[in-house]
């Protein structure tokens, strides 16, 4: 009896034989071939990537521009200094994290923390530094214009996304 059940199970149509065209089927996979050096270089040239340092530079430049506009419109040195400090709160901790994650020491595996764990450690340090800089703002900047500081901080943080969108569109237009 068991032998007959085993033969029936072998003759039963499989999911692939039942007319169901699976995306993951063996026949559906395209052949994989490795790229030659020139093909890889052409691919990289068609799709350039923005480095972390370029993103930080665009963030800093945009933030300084916003701070200068804010200072000239308000005609207050306190507002200008507060706005510049807001840019520093956005850029300095991010630069420290970028150095920790992508710097020379990170490439050599110094410190014993790498991969996702290292990224998490540097992100926590970045958040702690942002909190400390915001907590120390009333001590370092007297008088402090919180509106100028927070507006330039938020605009500087959002500039990274805008810079990436501009970079992506520029890369698509160059293809």
PDB file of C-alpha atoms in Angstrom:
ATOM      1  CA  UNK A   1       0.000   0.000   0.000  1.00  0.00           C
ATOM      2  CA  UNK A   2       2.793   2.412   0.840  1.00  0.00           C
ATOM      3  CA  UNK A   3       4.478   1.683  -2.445  1.00  0.00           C
ATOM      4  CA  UNK A   4       1.360   2.648  -4.405  1.00  0.00           C
ATOM      5  CA  UNK A   5       1.020   5.925  -2.442  1.00  0.00           C
ATOM      6  CA  UNK A   6       4.657   6.757  -3.157  1.00  0.00           C
ATOM      7  CA  UNK A   7       4.153   6.109  -6.880  1.00  0.00           C
ATOM      8  CA  UNK A   8       1.050   8.337  -6.905  1.00  0.00           C
ATOM      9  CA  UNK A   9       2.962  11.105  -5.160  1.00  0.00           C
ATOM     10  CA  UNK A  10       5.716  10.892  -7.785  1.00  0.00           C
ATOM     11  CA  UNK A  11       3.179  11.039 -10.617  1.00  0.00           C
ATOM     12  CA  UNK A  12       1.243  13.951  -9.058  1.00  0.00           C
ATOM     13  CA  UNK A  13       1.762  17.203 -10.944  1.00  0.00           C
ATOM     14  CA  UNK A  14       4.157  19.637  -9.324  1.00  0.00           C
ATOM     15  CA  UNK A  15       3.511  23.361  -9.014  1.00  0.00           C
ATOM     16  CA  UNK A  16       5.648  23.990 -12.097  1.00  0.00           C
ATOM     17  CA  UNK A  17       3.830  21.346 -14.126  1.00  0.00           C
ATOM     18  CA  UNK A  18       0.377  22.664 -13.231  1.00  0.00           C
ATOM     19  CA  UNK A  19       0.653  25.621 -15.576  1.00  0.00           C
ATOM     20  CA  UNK A  20       1.564  27.996 -12.750  1.00  0.00           C
ATOM     21  CA  UNK A  21       4.410  30.137 -14.042  1.00  0.00           C
ATOM     22  CA  UNK A  22       6.490  30.967 -11.015  1.00  0.00           C
ATOM     23  CA  UNK A  23       8.802  33.957 -11.042  1.00  0.00           C
ATOM     24  CA  UNK A  24      11.314  31.921  -9.104  1.00  0.00           C
ATOM     25  CA  UNK A  25      11.247  28.971 -11.485  1.00  0.00           C
ATOM     26  CA  UNK A  26      14.508  27.550 -12.713  1.00  0.00           C
ATOM     27  CA  UNK A  27      13.780  28.360 -16.353  1.00  0.00           C
ATOM     28  CA  UNK A  28      12.775  31.976 -15.602  1.00  0.00           C
ATOM     29  CA  UNK A  29      16.185  33.071 -14.296  1.00  0.00           C
ATOM     30  CA  UNK A  30      18.264  34.954 -16.827  1.00  0.00           C
ATOM     31  CA  UNK A  31      21.796  33.781 -17.360  1.00  0.00           C
ATOM     32  CA  UNK A  32      24.310  35.549 -15.141  1.00  0.00           C
ATOM     33  CA  UNK A  33      27.559  36.721 -16.625  1.00  0.00           C
ATOM     34  CA  UNK A  34      30.321  38.732 -15.060  1.00  0.00           C
ATOM     35  CA  UNK A  35      31.207  42.149 -16.419  1.00  0.00           C
ATOM     36  CA  UNK A  36      34.496  42.920 -18.036  1.00  0.00           C
ATOM     37  CA  UNK A  37      36.590  45.745 -16.644  1.00  0.00           C
ATOM     38  CA  UNK A  38      35.499  48.155 -19.392  1.00  0.00           C
ATOM     39  CA  UNK A  39      31.824  47.236 -18.951  1.00  0.00           C
ATOM     40  CA  UNK A  40      32.075  47.833 -15.201  1.00  0.00           C
ATOM     41  CA  UNK A  41      33.787  51.193 -15.743  1.00  0.00           C
ATOM     42  CA  UNK A  42      31.092  52.191 -18.253  1.00  0.00           C
ATOM     43  CA  UNK A  43      28.387  51.216 -15.747  1.00  0.00           C
ATOM     44  CA  UNK A  44      29.986  53.303 -13.007  1.00  0.00           C
ATOM     45  CA  UNK A  45      30.370  56.238 -15.426  1.00  0.00           C
ATOM     46  CA  UNK A  46      26.663  56.041 -16.320  1.00  0.00           C
ATOM     47  CA  UNK A  47      25.578  55.886 -12.668  1.00  0.00           C
ATOM     48  CA  UNK A  48      27.916  58.060 -10.590  1.00  0.00           C
ATOM     49  CA  UNK A  49      27.425  58.036  -6.859  1.00  0.00           C
ATOM     50  CA  UNK A  50      27.528  60.951  -4.471  1.00  0.00           C
ATOM     51  CA  UNK A  51      30.058  60.554  -1.691  1.00  0.00           C
ATOM     52  CA  UNK A  52      29.282  61.231   1.940  1.00  0.00           C
ATOM     53  CA  UNK A  53      31.725  64.120   1.900  1.00  0.00           C
ATOM     54  CA  UNK A  54      29.956  65.745  -1.060  1.00  0.00           C
ATOM     55  CA  UNK A  55      26.629  65.422   0.745  1.00  0.00           C
ATOM     56  CA  UNK A  56      28.108  67.014   3.886  1.00  0.00           C
ATOM     57  CA  UNK A  57      29.670  69.817   1.848  1.00  0.00           C
ATOM     58  CA  UNK A  58      26.354  70.590   0.159  1.00  0.00           C
ATOM     59  CA  UNK A  59      24.655  70.528   3.547  1.00  0.00           C
ATOM     60  CA  UNK A  60      27.194  72.950   5.019  1.00  0.00           C
ATOM     61  CA  UNK A  61      27.154  75.325   2.035  1.00  0.00           C
ATOM     62  CA  UNK A  62      23.372  75.463   1.927  1.00  0.00           C
ATOM     63  CA  UNK A  63      23.188  75.973   5.688  1.00  0.00           C
ATOM     64  CA  UNK A  64      25.673  78.847   5.610  1.00  0.00           C
ATOM     65  CA  UNK A  65      23.716  80.421   2.747  1.00  0.00           C
ATOM     66  CA  UNK A  66      20.466  80.160   4.739  1.00  0.00           C
ATOM     67  CA  UNK A  67      22.189  81.575   7.842  1.00  0.00           C
ATOM     68  CA  UNK A  68      23.550  84.543   5.854  1.00  0.00           C
ATOM     69  CA  UNK A  69      20.110  85.231   4.385  1.00  0.00           C
ATOM     70  CA  UNK A  70      18.541  84.953   7.840  1.00  0.00           C
ATOM     71  CA  UNK A  71      21.138  87.281   9.332  1.00  0.00           C
ATOM     72  CA  UNK A  72      20.761  89.867   6.579  1.00  0.00           C
ATOM     73  CA  UNK A  73      16.949  89.852   6.800  1.00  0.00           C
ATOM     74  CA  UNK A  74      16.874  90.059  10.593  1.00  0.00           C
ATOM     75  CA  UNK A  75      19.822  92.499  10.811  1.00  0.00           C
ATOM     76  CA  UNK A  76      20.720  90.947  14.120  1.00  0.00           C
ATOM     77  CA  UNK A  77      24.159  89.512  14.908  1.00  0.00           C
ATOM     78  CA  UNK A  78      22.551  87.207  17.489  1.00  0.00           C
ATOM     79  CA  UNK A  79      20.271  85.711  14.820  1.00  0.00           C
ATOM     80  CA  UNK A  80      23.201  85.234  12.449  1.00  0.00           C
ATOM     81  CA  UNK A  81      25.283  83.490  15.115  1.00  0.00           C
ATOM     82  CA  UNK A  82      22.322  81.339  16.167  1.00  0.00           C
ATOM     83  CA  UNK A  83      21.678  80.344  12.568  1.00  0.00           C
ATOM     84  CA  UNK A  84      25.349  79.479  12.011  1.00  0.00           C
ATOM     85  CA  UNK A  85      25.292  77.418  15.197  1.00  0.00           C
ATOM     86  CA  UNK A  86      22.243  75.570  13.818  1.00  0.00           C
ATOM     87  CA  UNK A  87      24.290  74.672  10.753  1.00  0.00           C
ATOM     88  CA  UNK A  88      27.103  73.459  13.002  1.00  0.00           C
ATOM     89  CA  UNK A  89      24.649  71.275  14.946  1.00  0.00           C
ATOM     90  CA  UNK A  90      23.621  69.658  11.667  1.00  0.00           C
ATOM     91  CA  UNK A  91      27.046  69.272  10.044  1.00  0.00           C
ATOM     92  CA  UNK A  92      29.615  68.620  12.794  1.00  0.00           C
ATOM     93  CA  UNK A  93      28.031  65.461  14.304  1.00  0.00           C
ATOM     94  CA  UNK A  94      27.307  64.107  10.819  1.00  0.00           C
ATOM     95  CA  UNK A  95      30.917  64.743   9.821  1.00  0.00           C
ATOM     96  CA  UNK A  96      32.127  62.931  12.929  1.00  0.00           C
ATOM     97  CA  UNK A  97      29.900  59.971  12.103  1.00  0.00           C
ATOM     98  CA  UNK A  98      31.046  59.957   8.480  1.00  0.00           C
ATOM     99  CA  UNK A  99      34.666  59.958   9.599  1.00  0.00           C
ATOM    100  CA  UNK A 100      33.975  57.125  12.026  1.00  0.00           C
ATOM    101  CA  UNK A 101      32.136  55.006   9.481  1.00  0.00           C
ATOM    102  CA  UNK A 102      34.076  55.827   6.287  1.00  0.00           C
ATOM    103  CA  UNK A 103      37.389  57.244   7.539  1.00  0.00           C
ATOM    104  CA  UNK A 104      40.837  55.700   7.340  1.00  0.00           C
ATOM    105  CA  UNK A 105      40.623  54.005  10.721  1.00  0.00           C
ATOM    106  CA  UNK A 106      37.255  52.463   9.801  1.00  0.00           C
ATOM    107  CA  UNK A 107      38.727  51.007   6.613  1.00  0.00           C
ATOM    108  CA  UNK A 108      41.425  49.238   8.614  1.00  0.00           C
ATOM    109  CA  UNK A 109      38.930  47.887  11.136  1.00  0.00           C
ATOM    110  CA  UNK A 110      40.416  49.846  14.032  1.00  0.00           C
ATOM    111  CA  UNK A 111      38.438  49.935  17.227  1.00  0.00           C
ATOM    112  CA  UNK A 112      37.008  46.459  16.788  1.00  0.00           C
ATOM    113  CA  UNK A 113      33.538  47.710  15.798  1.00  0.00           C
ATOM    114  CA  UNK A 114      32.504  47.192  12.196  1.00  0.00           C
ATOM    115  CA  UNK A 115      29.516  46.558  10.009  1.00  0.00           C
ATOM    116  CA  UNK A 116      26.050  47.329  11.270  1.00  0.00           C
ATOM    117  CA  UNK A 117      27.225  47.439  14.871  1.00  0.00           C
ATOM    118  CA  UNK A 118      29.739  50.148  14.067  1.00  0.00           C
ATOM    119  CA  UNK A 119      27.117  52.125  12.192  1.00  0.00           C
ATOM    120  CA  UNK A 120      24.801  51.887  15.196  1.00  0.00           C
ATOM    121  CA  UNK A 121      27.528  53.025  17.603  1.00  0.00           C
ATOM    122  CA  UNK A 122      28.391  56.038  15.451  1.00  0.00           C
ATOM    123  CA  UNK A 123      24.716  56.937  15.016  1.00  0.00           C
ATOM    124  CA  UNK A 124      24.210  56.886  18.791  1.00  0.00           C
ATOM    125  CA  UNK A 125      27.310  59.052  19.269  1.00  0.00           C
ATOM    126  CA  UNK A 126      26.000  61.461  16.630  1.00  0.00           C
ATOM    127  CA  UNK A 127      22.629  61.771  18.367  1.00  0.00           C
ATOM    128  CA  UNK A 128      24.290  62.309  21.741  1.00  0.00           C
ATOM    129  CA  UNK A 129      26.498  65.028  20.257  1.00  0.00           C
ATOM    130  CA  UNK A 130      23.480  66.764  18.675  1.00  0.00           C
ATOM    131  CA  UNK A 131      21.694  66.681  22.038  1.00  0.00           C
ATOM    132  CA  UNK A 132      24.734  68.013  23.858  1.00  0.00           C
ATOM    133  CA  UNK A 133      25.239  70.808  21.326  1.00  0.00           C
ATOM    134  CA  UNK A 134      21.579  71.834  21.586  1.00  0.00           C
ATOM    135  CA  UNK A 135      21.725  71.719  25.381  1.00  0.00           C
ATOM    136  CA  UNK A 136      24.871  73.887  25.409  1.00  0.00           C
ATOM    137  CA  UNK A 137      23.521  76.410  22.880  1.00  0.00           C
ATOM    138  CA  UNK A 138      22.170  78.866  25.515  1.00  0.00           C
ATOM    139  CA  UNK A 139      25.556  78.809  27.250  1.00  0.00           C
ATOM    140  CA  UNK A 140      27.684  79.319  24.135  1.00  0.00           C
ATOM    141  CA  UNK A 141      25.437  81.721  22.182  1.00  0.00           C
ATOM    142  CA  UNK A 142      24.212  84.685  24.217  1.00  0.00           C
ATOM    143  CA  UNK A 143      21.607  85.951  23.332  1.00  0.00           C
ATOM    144  CA  UNK A 144      20.218  82.931  21.537  1.00  0.00           C
ATOM    145  CA  UNK A 145      17.588  83.072  18.786  1.00  0.00           C
ATOM    146  CA  UNK A 146      16.017  79.610  18.944  1.00  0.00           C
ATOM    147  CA  UNK A 147      13.910  80.174  15.837  1.00  0.00           C
ATOM    148  CA  UNK A 148      16.954  80.976  13.696  1.00  0.00           C
ATOM    149  CA  UNK A 149      18.864  78.011  15.134  1.00  0.00           C
ATOM    150  CA  UNK A 150      16.079  75.491  14.605  1.00  0.00           C
ATOM    151  CA  UNK A 151      15.058  76.724  11.143  1.00  0.00           C
ATOM    152  CA  UNK A 152      18.617  76.504   9.797  1.00  0.00           C
ATOM    153  CA  UNK A 153      19.122  73.157  11.549  1.00  0.00           C
ATOM    154  CA  UNK A 154      16.032  71.648   9.904  1.00  0.00           C
ATOM    155  CA  UNK A 155      16.780  73.155   6.481  1.00  0.00           C
ATOM    156  CA  UNK A 156      20.374  71.919   6.639  1.00  0.00           C
ATOM    157  CA  UNK A 157      19.230  68.416   7.537  1.00  0.00           C
ATOM    158  CA  UNK A 158      16.715  68.381   4.675  1.00  0.00           C
ATOM    159  CA  UNK A 159      19.337  69.575   2.197  1.00  0.00           C
ATOM    160  CA  UNK A 160      20.933  66.120   2.054  1.00  0.00           C
ATOM    161  CA  UNK A 161      17.797  64.666   0.494  1.00  0.00           C
ATOM    162  CA  UNK A 162      17.520  67.559  -1.955  1.00  0.00           C
ATOM    163  CA  UNK A 163      21.182  67.191  -2.928  1.00  0.00           C
ATOM    164  CA  UNK A 164      20.704  63.479  -3.570  1.00  0.00           C
ATOM    165  CA  UNK A 165      17.650  64.167  -5.753  1.00  0.00           C
ATOM    166  CA  UNK A 166      19.535  66.791  -7.758  1.00  0.00           C
ATOM    167  CA  UNK A 167      22.524  64.470  -8.123  1.00  0.00           C
ATOM    168  CA  UNK A 168      20.297  61.618  -9.297  1.00  0.00           C
ATOM    169  CA  UNK A 169      18.531  63.773 -11.878  1.00  0.00           C
ATOM    170  CA  UNK A 170      21.838  65.137 -13.143  1.00  0.00           C
ATOM    171  CA  UNK A 171      23.164  61.586 -13.513  1.00  0.00           C
ATOM    172  CA  UNK A 172      20.037  60.534 -15.448  1.00  0.00           C
ATOM    173  CA  UNK A 173      20.338  63.538 -17.776  1.00  0.00           C
ATOM    174  CA  UNK A 174      23.979  62.716 -18.536  1.00  0.00           C
ATOM    175  CA  UNK A 175      23.153  59.176 -19.702  1.00  0.00           C
TER     176      UNK A 175
END
